[in-house]
XYZ file of C-alpha atoms in Angstrom:
700
model
C 60.405 200.045 116.662
C 60.105 196.072 116.056
C 57.860 193.042 116.341
C 59.929 190.552 118.547
C 57.507 188.106 120.233
C 57.091 188.203 124.052
C 59.453 186.082 125.958
C 57.910 182.921 127.671
C 60.003 180.986 130.060
C 63.446 182.716 131.473
C 66.343 182.774 129.165
C 69.027 180.547 130.759
C 72.996 180.531 129.469
C 74.337 180.984 126.035
C 76.470 184.097 127.025
C 79.419 182.644 124.622
C 77.179 182.709 122.027
C 75.532 185.746 122.780
C 78.896 187.802 122.325
C 79.994 185.857 119.360
C 76.795 186.535 117.516
C 76.905 190.282 118.537
C 80.501 190.349 117.144
C 79.364 188.824 113.893
C 76.845 191.116 113.333
C 79.174 193.946 113.686
C 81.738 192.003 111.037
C 79.071 191.213 108.391
C 75.240 191.552 107.564
C 74.119 188.179 107.797
C 74.548 185.519 110.227
C 73.051 182.211 110.338
C 72.480 180.123 113.531
C 72.647 176.781 112.664
C 72.134 173.519 114.826
C 69.951 170.572 115.748
C 66.126 170.695 116.178
C 65.343 171.639 119.883
C 68.836 173.099 120.549
C 67.415 176.719 121.028
C 68.064 178.541 117.921
C 65.258 180.811 117.968
C 65.208 181.394 121.634
C 69.041 182.561 121.043
C 68.124 184.723 117.928
C 65.126 186.486 120.375
C 67.791 187.023 122.682
C 70.612 188.298 120.638
C 68.093 190.631 118.889
C 66.793 191.951 122.005
C 70.321 192.807 123.042
C 71.027 194.800 119.669
C 67.918 196.625 119.374
C 69.691 199.881 120.224
C 72.223 199.357 117.468
C 69.280 199.307 114.665
C 67.633 202.325 114.995
C 64.834 201.127 112.310
C 63.746 198.251 114.355
C 64.448 194.610 114.877
C 61.827 192.610 113.117
C 61.228 188.807 113.244
C 59.606 186.564 110.664
C 58.108 183.284 111.678
C 58.273 181.279 108.801
C 57.658 177.332 110.185
C 53.860 178.412 109.053
C 54.826 179.057 105.775
C 55.149 176.160 103.401
C 54.715 177.690 99.876
C 57.905 179.405 98.693
C 55.533 181.811 96.535
C 54.440 183.275 100.176
C 57.974 184.103 101.600
C 57.775 187.450 100.539
C 54.400 188.163 101.664
C 55.280 186.570 104.845
C 58.162 188.865 105.361
C 56.310 191.892 104.141
C 53.336 191.300 106.573
C 55.915 191.052 109.575
C 57.573 194.436 108.694
C 53.643 195.783 108.415
C 54.407 196.722 104.605
C 50.866 197.392 102.961
C 50.076 196.878 99.487
C 46.312 198.492 99.302
C 46.389 202.236 98.870
C 43.490 204.290 97.482
C 43.865 206.023 94.556
C 47.683 204.272 94.027
C 48.662 204.458 90.427
C 52.501 204.147 90.608
C 52.799 202.267 93.635
C 50.450 199.667 92.711
C 51.923 198.376 89.718
C 54.906 197.447 91.373
C 55.531 193.868 92.741
C 55.558 193.269 96.159
C 59.056 191.896 96.088
C 59.746 195.569 94.749
C 58.377 197.193 97.113
C 59.826 195.334 99.996
C 63.424 195.791 98.466
C 62.600 199.797 98.188
C 61.455 199.643 101.800
C 64.652 198.067 103.025
C 66.886 200.136 100.780
C 67.945 202.758 103.312
C 66.933 201.127 106.649
C 69.450 200.191 109.666
C 67.493 197.287 110.601
C 68.006 193.657 111.866
C 65.691 191.417 110.147
C 65.249 187.677 111.662
C 64.114 184.799 109.449
C 63.304 181.877 111.750
C 62.933 178.206 110.482
C 64.334 178.719 106.993
C 65.164 175.022 106.395
C 61.883 174.110 104.613
C 62.244 177.204 102.520
C 66.121 177.191 101.943
C 66.577 178.072 98.470
C 63.901 180.896 98.422
C 65.530 182.142 101.816
C 69.005 181.975 100.352
C 67.691 184.227 97.175
C 65.590 186.630 99.377
C 68.481 187.254 101.466
C 71.078 187.840 98.621
C 68.548 190.231 96.959
C 67.937 192.226 100.239
C 71.443 192.593 101.149
C 72.484 193.663 98.091
C 69.836 196.304 97.826
C 69.839 197.341 101.520
C 73.822 198.485 102.629
C 72.603 198.894 105.975
C 70.441 195.932 106.705
C 71.577 192.966 108.507
C 69.726 189.915 108.580
C 70.069 186.927 110.801
C 68.476 183.400 110.132
C 68.038 180.268 112.022
C 68.127 176.808 110.211
C 69.187 173.434 110.248
C 71.294 174.096 107.395
C 73.196 176.832 106.163
C 71.921 179.283 103.547
C 75.036 178.892 101.112
C 75.270 182.903 100.485
C 78.068 184.564 99.824
C 79.066 186.657 103.038
C 77.259 184.500 105.258
C 78.719 183.996 108.818
C 77.594 180.814 110.481
C 77.259 180.318 114.365
C 76.706 176.413 115.358
C 74.338 176.416 118.309
C 75.606 173.495 120.296
C 74.131 171.540 123.337
C 74.647 173.380 126.523
C 77.753 172.720 128.032
C 78.157 170.558 131.529
C 80.867 169.257 133.596
C 81.700 165.361 132.763
C 80.026 163.109 135.269
C 82.662 160.860 135.186
C 85.197 163.409 136.856
C 82.519 163.463 139.879
C 82.299 167.642 139.661
C 81.524 169.484 142.988
C 77.956 170.856 143.574
C 79.293 174.354 142.578
C 80.456 173.130 139.356
C 77.248 171.398 138.315
C 75.430 173.973 139.632
C 76.986 176.413 137.534
C 76.844 174.855 134.206
C 74.078 175.939 131.812
C 72.442 172.636 131.019
C 72.091 172.164 135.136
C 70.931 175.643 135.390
C 68.121 175.272 132.753
C 67.236 171.835 134.282
C 66.837 173.496 137.604
C 64.811 176.429 136.241
C 62.309 174.614 134.446
C 62.141 171.981 137.487
C 61.449 174.681 140.041
C 58.844 175.929 137.847
C 57.174 172.445 137.690
C 57.951 171.685 141.523
C 58.210 174.977 143.648
C 60.601 173.167 146.372
C 62.707 171.947 143.800
C 66.690 172.732 144.461
C 69.846 171.039 142.766
C 71.517 170.010 146.228
C 74.468 167.607 147.361
C 72.131 164.741 147.549
C 70.613 165.215 143.842
C 73.088 166.993 141.869
C 74.995 163.810 140.577
C 71.502 162.640 139.287
C 70.862 165.934 137.693
C 74.322 166.029 136.013
C 73.865 162.443 134.619
C 70.367 162.925 133.366
C 71.388 166.220 131.565
C 74.505 164.498 130.249
C 71.992 161.492 129.035
C 69.999 164.286 127.335
C 73.238 165.618 125.287
C 72.421 168.920 126.978
C 69.489 169.682 124.502
C 67.463 172.415 126.121
C 63.942 170.907 124.582
C 64.946 167.357 125.679
C 65.908 168.611 129.203
C 62.682 170.904 129.517
C 60.751 167.417 128.929
C 62.669 165.944 131.292
C 62.530 168.615 134.161
C 58.743 168.837 134.297
C 58.676 165.146 135.800
C 60.137 166.325 139.034
C 56.489 167.534 139.768
C 55.552 163.613 140.359
C 59.098 161.724 140.820
C 62.449 162.221 142.210
C 65.401 163.119 139.729
C 66.526 159.549 140.381
C 63.292 158.228 139.215
C 63.282 160.133 136.212
C 66.646 158.742 134.999
C 65.520 155.572 135.558
C 62.328 155.798 134.307
C 64.441 157.213 131.141
C 66.902 154.499 130.833
C 64.261 151.801 131.674
C 62.109 152.929 128.913
C 64.796 152.396 126.286
C 66.274 149.079 128.100
C 69.417 150.795 128.599
C 69.964 149.935 132.437
C 72.177 147.706 133.281
C 73.820 146.783 136.672
C 72.292 149.909 138.118
C 74.726 152.315 136.383
C 73.884 154.830 133.456
C 77.149 156.450 133.217
C 78.692 154.080 130.969
C 75.890 153.853 128.457
C 75.491 155.222 124.719
C 74.395 158.932 124.480
C 70.793 159.119 123.285
C 69.675 160.826 120.269
C 68.173 164.001 122.087
C 65.769 165.699 121.508
C 63.822 163.003 119.425
C 64.528 160.462 122.203
C 63.024 162.922 124.706
C 60.157 163.303 122.871
C 59.786 159.508 122.018
C 60.032 159.072 125.974
C 57.501 161.692 126.633
C 55.376 160.140 124.125
C 55.547 156.599 125.623
C 54.688 158.407 129.092
C 51.530 159.657 127.624
C 48.066 157.975 127.951
C 46.401 156.841 124.861
C 44.059 159.863 125.112
C 47.009 162.235 125.547
C 48.638 160.861 122.607
C 45.460 161.316 120.174
C 45.060 164.569 121.319
C 48.737 165.865 120.705
C 48.743 164.458 117.132
C 45.295 165.963 116.333
C 46.566 169.180 117.550
C 49.923 168.918 115.685
C 47.309 170.007 112.570
C 47.257 173.762 113.997
C 49.485 176.321 112.391
C 50.348 179.289 114.616
C 48.691 178.593 117.681
C 45.124 177.634 118.738
C 42.609 178.280 121.715
C 40.259 175.980 123.536
C 37.286 176.412 121.092
C 39.589 175.588 118.082
C 40.728 172.418 119.927
C 37.222 171.209 120.789
C 35.969 172.014 117.605
C 38.852 169.890 115.556
C 40.110 167.398 118.177
C 36.805 165.655 119.352
C 35.546 162.314 118.442
C 36.590 158.868 118.742
C 37.546 158.656 122.423
C 37.782 162.103 122.924
C 34.672 164.165 124.230
C 34.409 168.002 124.040
C 34.244 168.162 127.881
C 37.598 166.025 128.102
C 39.797 168.498 125.850
C 40.644 170.765 128.275
C 41.777 168.418 130.620
C 43.869 166.593 128.439
C 44.983 169.889 127.150
C 46.009 170.676 130.650
C 47.804 167.617 131.042
C 49.830 167.997 127.981
C 50.766 171.609 129.539
C 51.897 170.246 132.396
C 54.058 167.895 130.343
C 55.654 171.033 128.313
C 54.137 169.338 125.096
C 51.705 172.433 124.645
C 52.967 175.456 125.852
C 50.261 178.468 126.684
C 51.481 181.731 124.830
C 51.678 185.256 126.641
C 49.961 187.299 126.870
C 47.948 184.788 128.896
C 44.458 186.809 128.759
C 44.562 185.436 125.473
C 44.298 181.804 126.190
C 46.193 180.563 122.954
C 48.208 177.482 123.006
C 51.091 176.249 120.644
C 53.158 172.979 120.166
C 57.045 173.616 119.955
C 57.894 173.137 116.643
C 59.962 169.863 117.027
C 57.182 168.671 119.079
C 54.425 169.598 116.500
C 56.839 167.546 113.836
C 56.549 164.611 115.944
C 52.757 164.996 116.180
C 52.301 165.521 112.329
C 54.488 162.077 112.286
C 52.033 160.541 114.389
C 48.921 161.954 112.618
C 50.196 160.726 109.310
C 50.713 157.011 110.677
C 47.240 157.322 111.868
C 44.031 156.190 110.115
C 42.476 159.290 111.011
C 44.676 162.070 109.321
C 42.411 162.913 106.530
C 39.596 162.964 108.993
C 41.242 165.557 111.208
C 42.432 167.878 108.345
C 39.078 168.019 107.049
C 37.766 168.872 110.495
C 40.464 171.748 110.620
C 39.625 172.913 107.204
C 35.997 172.762 107.648
C 36.295 174.833 110.871
C 38.418 177.525 109.510
C 35.997 177.747 106.485
C 33.267 178.212 108.774
C 34.865 180.775 110.576
C 36.220 182.963 107.632
C 32.692 182.792 106.107
C 30.882 183.615 109.260
C 33.485 186.654 109.614
C 32.555 187.758 106.089
C 28.946 187.121 106.446
C 28.749 189.694 109.758
C 31.051 191.983 107.863
C 28.743 194.811 108.669
C 27.909 194.360 112.174
C 29.413 195.460 115.576
C 31.661 192.480 115.458
C 33.556 193.510 112.446
C 36.639 194.647 114.122
C 36.417 191.717 116.556
C 36.322 189.323 113.518
C 39.277 190.851 111.606
C 41.315 190.798 114.852
C 40.637 186.960 115.000
C 41.113 186.271 111.314
C 44.520 188.029 111.620
C 45.433 185.975 114.571
C 44.171 182.561 112.838
C 46.153 183.781 109.416
C 48.385 180.741 109.452
C 45.429 178.292 110.168
C 43.531 179.946 107.479
C 46.438 179.644 104.708
C 46.642 175.811 105.913
C 43.134 175.271 105.459
C 43.322 176.594 102.048
C 46.117 174.963 100.745
C 44.526 171.652 102.328
C 41.183 172.462 100.042
C 43.166 173.483 97.000
C 44.832 170.264 97.229
C 42.280 167.997 97.847
C 40.861 166.004 94.639
C 36.797 166.349 94.394
C 36.907 169.900 96.399
C 36.560 172.352 93.754
C 33.523 174.562 95.035
C 34.721 174.504 98.616
C 38.255 175.231 97.710
C 37.027 178.377 95.676
C 35.198 179.327 98.700
C 37.428 179.396 101.151
C 40.017 181.131 98.994
C 37.465 183.891 98.319
C 37.157 184.739 101.960
C 40.880 184.474 102.294
C 41.000 186.932 99.613
C 38.534 189.341 100.969
C 40.170 189.072 104.394
C 43.581 190.084 102.808
C 41.913 193.249 100.848
C 41.363 194.387 104.646
C 44.738 193.974 105.511
C 46.953 195.241 102.618
C 48.151 191.603 101.661
C 47.068 191.909 98.142
C 49.664 189.584 96.626
C 48.832 186.617 98.651
C 45.148 187.361 98.260
C 45.593 187.103 94.435
C 47.902 183.996 95.122
C 45.004 181.972 96.551
C 42.348 183.211 93.869
C 44.808 182.448 91.216
C 44.673 178.985 92.459
C 41.429 178.472 93.354
C 40.044 180.001 89.658
C 42.316 176.988 87.977
C 39.575 174.483 89.535
C 37.701 174.715 86.331
C 34.662 172.362 87.770
C 33.772 174.914 90.240
C 30.893 177.140 89.017
C 27.903 178.698 90.116
C 27.976 181.392 93.114
C 31.104 180.018 94.353
C 32.762 180.916 90.964
C 31.271 184.235 90.701
C 32.161 185.398 94.075
C 36.151 184.281 93.257
C 36.061 186.149 90.052
C 34.780 189.782 91.851
C 37.089 189.488 94.622
C 40.043 188.676 92.234
C 39.156 191.485 90.170
C 38.850 193.731 93.281
C 42.515 192.476 94.208
C 43.773 193.312 90.641
C 42.443 196.838 90.721
C 44.120 197.783 93.861
C 47.441 196.191 92.787
C 46.954 198.299 89.492
C 46.546 195.410 87.071
C 43.195 196.823 85.758
C 43.543 195.020 82.466
C 43.236 191.734 83.976
C 40.816 192.657 86.593
C 38.086 194.151 84.190
C 38.438 190.760 82.047
C 37.696 189.121 85.376
C 34.787 191.313 86.200
C 33.350 190.678 82.940
C 33.549 186.977 83.477
C 31.714 187.643 86.989
C 28.756 189.661 85.329
C 28.245 187.223 82.759
C 28.282 184.389 84.878
C 26.302 186.118 87.407
C 23.530 187.354 85.042
C 23.412 183.464 83.697
C 22.867 181.886 87.029
C 20.592 184.687 88.668
C 23.080 185.949 91.242
C 22.450 189.748 91.678
C 24.995 190.062 94.514
C 27.882 189.385 92.444
C 26.434 191.412 89.684
C 26.521 194.304 92.265
C 29.761 193.801 93.114
C 31.391 193.348 89.620
C 29.867 196.753 88.830
C 31.088 198.198 91.863
C 34.655 196.996 91.256
C 34.350 198.079 87.540
C 33.455 201.801 88.666
C 36.562 201.586 91.206
C 38.658 200.273 87.904
C 37.594 203.234 85.954
C 38.291 205.564 88.908
C 42.103 204.306 88.974
C 42.453 204.530 85.423
C 41.025 208.166 85.515
C 37.850 207.494 83.431
C 35.665 209.698 85.631
C 32.477 209.544 83.563
C 32.435 205.796 83.466
C 33.271 205.594 87.253
C 30.349 207.819 87.929
C 27.812 205.929 86.096
C 29.158 202.297 87.204
C 29.156 203.864 90.883
C 25.702 205.301 90.702
C 24.526 202.210 88.964
C 26.065 199.671 91.719
C 24.808 202.035 94.772
C 20.945 202.296 93.385
C 21.122 198.449 93.521
C 22.516 198.271 96.556
C 20.236 200.249 97.927
C 17.141 198.150 96.368
C 18.627 195.016 97.826
C 19.401 196.716 101.325
C 23.009 195.952 100.935
C 24.733 197.813 103.543
C 28.189 196.664 102.783
C 27.760 197.490 99.043
C 26.283 200.890 99.967
C 28.946 202.138 102.580
C 31.796 200.972 100.013
C 30.312 202.378 96.923
C 29.470 205.731 98.728
C 33.005 205.841 99.867
C 34.430 205.541 96.469
C 31.855 208.021 95.186
C 33.173 210.570 97.814
C 36.826 210.124 96.425
C 35.631 210.433 92.842
C 33.748 213.709 93.880
C 36.804 214.816 95.458
C 39.059 214.347 92.292
C 36.384 216.225 90.051
C 36.419 219.244 92.515
C 32.750 218.813 93.519
C 33.454 218.608 97.477
C 29.817 219.244 98.402
C 29.148 216.193 96.647
C 31.932 214.163 98.016
C 30.933 215.340 101.525
C 27.334 214.282 101.238
C 28.502 210.612 100.057
C 30.986 210.715 102.889
C 28.466 211.407 105.323
C 25.957 208.648 104.037
C 28.650 206.066 104.189
C 29.391 207.187 107.800
C 25.888 206.885 108.797
C 25.480 203.419 107.575
C 28.568 202.280 108.904
C 27.542 203.677 112.461
C 23.955 202.333 111.935
C 25.518 198.931 111.553
C 28.457 199.352 114.395
C 30.983 198.497 111.551
C 34.099 199.969 113.027
C 36.471 199.141 110.289
C 34.081 200.637 107.572
C 33.249 203.529 110.007
C 36.966 204.427 110.181
C 37.328 204.902 106.314
C 34.321 206.765 106.029
C 35.401 209.280 108.738
C 38.464 209.777 107.224
C 36.591 210.661 103.808
C 34.421 213.002 105.471
C 37.457 214.720 106.997
C 38.939 215.307 103.802
C 35.870 216.554 102.318
C 35.301 218.706 105.271
C 38.904 220.052 104.980
C 38.462 220.652 101.129
C 35.552 223.045 101.850
C 37.778 225.095 104.122
C 36.436 223.592 107.413
C 39.941 222.471 108.887
C 38.560 222.963 112.377
C 35.853 220.674 111.631
C 38.036 218.273 110.156
C 40.405 217.611 112.667
C 38.208 215.918 115.306
C 37.013 213.807 112.415
C 40.693 212.738 111.603
C 41.302 212.124 115.312
C 38.233 209.926 115.651
C 39.552 207.936 112.416
C 42.898 207.697 113.528
C 41.841 206.160 117.086
C 39.755 203.550 115.424
C 42.571 202.838 112.707
C 44.845 202.592 115.697
C 42.713 199.916 117.691
C 41.970 198.092 114.645
C 45.929 198.075 114.139
C 45.741 199.350 110.687
C 49.123 200.770 109.831
C 48.239 202.219 106.439
C 45.230 203.729 107.665
C 46.838 205.178 110.473
C 49.377 206.709 108.023
C 46.749 208.306 105.826
C 45.384 210.237 109.088
C 48.466 211.268 110.584
C 49.489 212.495 106.905
C 45.524 214.310 106.464
C 45.595 215.635 110.170
C 49.100 217.779 109.300
C 47.047 219.360 106.452
C 44.205 220.274 108.690
C 46.577 221.595 111.426
C 48.778 223.730 109.311
C 46.745 227.043 110.259
C 46.118 226.354 113.777
C 49.768 225.140 114.866
C 52.156 225.328 112.045
C 54.842 223.371 114.562
C 52.464 220.835 115.475
C 51.564 220.135 111.865
C 55.320 219.966 111.072
C 55.488 217.039 113.577
C 52.529 215.489 112.250
C 54.147 215.661 108.568
C 57.170 213.993 109.929
C 55.539 211.348 111.608
C 53.592 210.550 108.650
C 56.603 210.589 106.443
C 58.386 208.028 108.482
C 55.150 205.835 108.801
C 54.921 206.018 104.880
C 58.520 204.618 104.605
C 57.606 202.070 107.429
C 54.897 200.432 105.320
C 56.910 200.223 102.108
C 55.683 203.561 100.447
C 56.114 207.537 100.183
C 53.359 210.104 99.556
C 55.083 211.248 96.470
C 54.005 207.789 94.624
C 50.096 207.955 95.881
C 47.752 209.484 93.379
C 45.936 212.631 95.033
C 47.772 212.972 98.229
C 51.049 214.515 96.737
C 49.742 217.468 95.912
C 48.245 218.445 99.283
C 51.923 217.220 100.807
C 53.169 219.526 98.857
C 51.086 222.546 99.563
C 51.406 221.760 103.485
C 54.906 221.263 103.463
C 55.488 225.035 101.552
C 53.107 226.764 103.892
C 54.856 225.103 106.845
C 58.277 226.101 105.740
C 57.260 229.537 105.067
C 55.288 229.694 108.388
C 58.387 228.453 110.656
C 61.551 229.036 108.739
C 63.474 226.125 107.378
C 65.329 225.343 110.647
C 62.595 225.481 112.852
C 60.516 223.419 110.221
C 63.181 220.722 110.124
C 63.574 220.372 113.767
C 59.844 219.739 114.372
C 59.714 217.705 111.185
C 62.674 215.337 112.739
C 61.059 215.359 116.086
C 57.552 213.947 114.368
C 59.462 211.671 112.354
C 61.425 210.173 115.605
C 58.349 209.314 117.338
C 57.526 205.837 117.685
C 54.159 204.538 116.418
C 52.036 204.442 119.645
C 53.740 207.961 120.500
C 52.863 209.527 117.026
C 49.324 208.252 117.270
C 48.874 209.748 120.974
C 50.341 212.901 119.567
C 47.775 213.136 116.638
C 45.126 212.372 119.143
C 46.133 215.347 121.283
C 47.109 213.408 124.252
C 50.740 214.868 124.454
C 51.584 218.262 124.384
C 51.563 220.790 120.789
C 49.045 218.232 118.851
C 47.087 221.408 117.616
C 43.552 222.627 118.427
């Protein structure tokens, strides 16, 4: 279990540091890898983590912090990386807790390694969070990478130094040169750039002098190594020295060291054509990666035509300035962090920074708006997947919009779309963060503000803050009525009904939801209809009217399927299955739950998968007690992995206790305990496969 990123190029060297880090993690629970930019802290952390996975039964989890610029989003970023969701239908106790409390509780009993990568720009916040989490979780280990130490009590520090190599003054042998980490890295990357490249008797001295000139810095060495595609090592070394005016009397061994890797990046920039430098600085606006369509949308104009982007991008890839991300089929690209920082500096010095950042904002705003417009279509799942991939860019676009003067309405609109996306992912605290900031723009009015109010209200409800939510929804209704905006009126009424359901005011909930459903039908509003029917199904289940619950769920399912909306269909399938099971038809409920589970797995919805596994255990109890116990164990493990437990979820605790009681009586304590433990030990994909009946004993 874990989320370590896929590896790119082959890892070379660092055996000593790997051993020291492993020993440090055994001695203590906080380790910080420090070092200069480009020295390979992140690569080393991933290497250490991959080797240490067996020591951490609850997984090794990686949190990339470079795209996170607001300290208020640090906890949300960690929770998102861990798969912790805040959204829970019918939650009362859990939703009232802060995300930080959920995170602390989730990690309290975990034997886990948490990696916080690139902490230097959030140093104080990372130090405070690491200190809090380590005090709460006695078996939690944290490894950070940073240009500075965190300064937390108990922190162990491992300096990551440049790669070792022999002294060129001592004229080492080919074997000594070839065996050094710096030269091995150069040789590996040079062989990738030019297949026939090898370190030989003829060139090993030049290779060593080049690595020495670059101070053994891995990033600098990689940038230089790709040049052997077009020239010899001697020529690369000569061009490097010539670029800085350091060549004297044909000797380069007594020259002062360069400031790598900054020097290597400067040198690479100097070797770029004007168009290559222009695209480089424009690409630096992207956070967390981009694809070709993104680059063409944001980076064209003023000398770069759309048809030119791919060719120039390919040239930058060949120069190791841009990296193609694995897996290859996705065709995603990124700039290594220090190269991206350099590009941002170039962009800041240019006259086009505002234009490029505005184009980036407009591109991702249009993407988010189109995704919300096409929500009730067969593209629903694709859009949610795309927005998840572009989450760092959406954050950057929202931040730029909210900070720009005179952009009040646009700022509110992009924060609203980002908030709606956060609801689908269970990122409630982050969604409220953007909406709270957006609603401070008092000059934004009309439909944009009305939409922001109802989305903020729904986020508040899902977090259990119904008092604030109802106030926001009242403001929304007043504004929508004043400006004649029926969609916002419908959404406000719909959300008010959900608030009443959460508060146990069932009569008010039914009246409000019925009103919202009628108005959604009159407006042919499919999105409003399926969701209101879904909520009505849950309301009728709470009232014990399971026939009405089934009728609402089936209508919600029909609307979702009619529009090909997979996310909506998965919700409606679950509600239909629950109502079917409550009516005594467990055999009919099981295929519905499996269909919902399959969709949730495809969508990557960990919360939804957990609900489905839990419910499938109930529906399997009478058919196959041992399979049901395994399913209950798998669900229990997943509840903990997403930072919750079934006891905290209103409406689920009672059937869970019933299911466990029946299974204990049927199997006996020992057999139940064994089957439960077997289910709890299943990794996510194996648990889903078991629930879907693709492995043995999954129930009939």
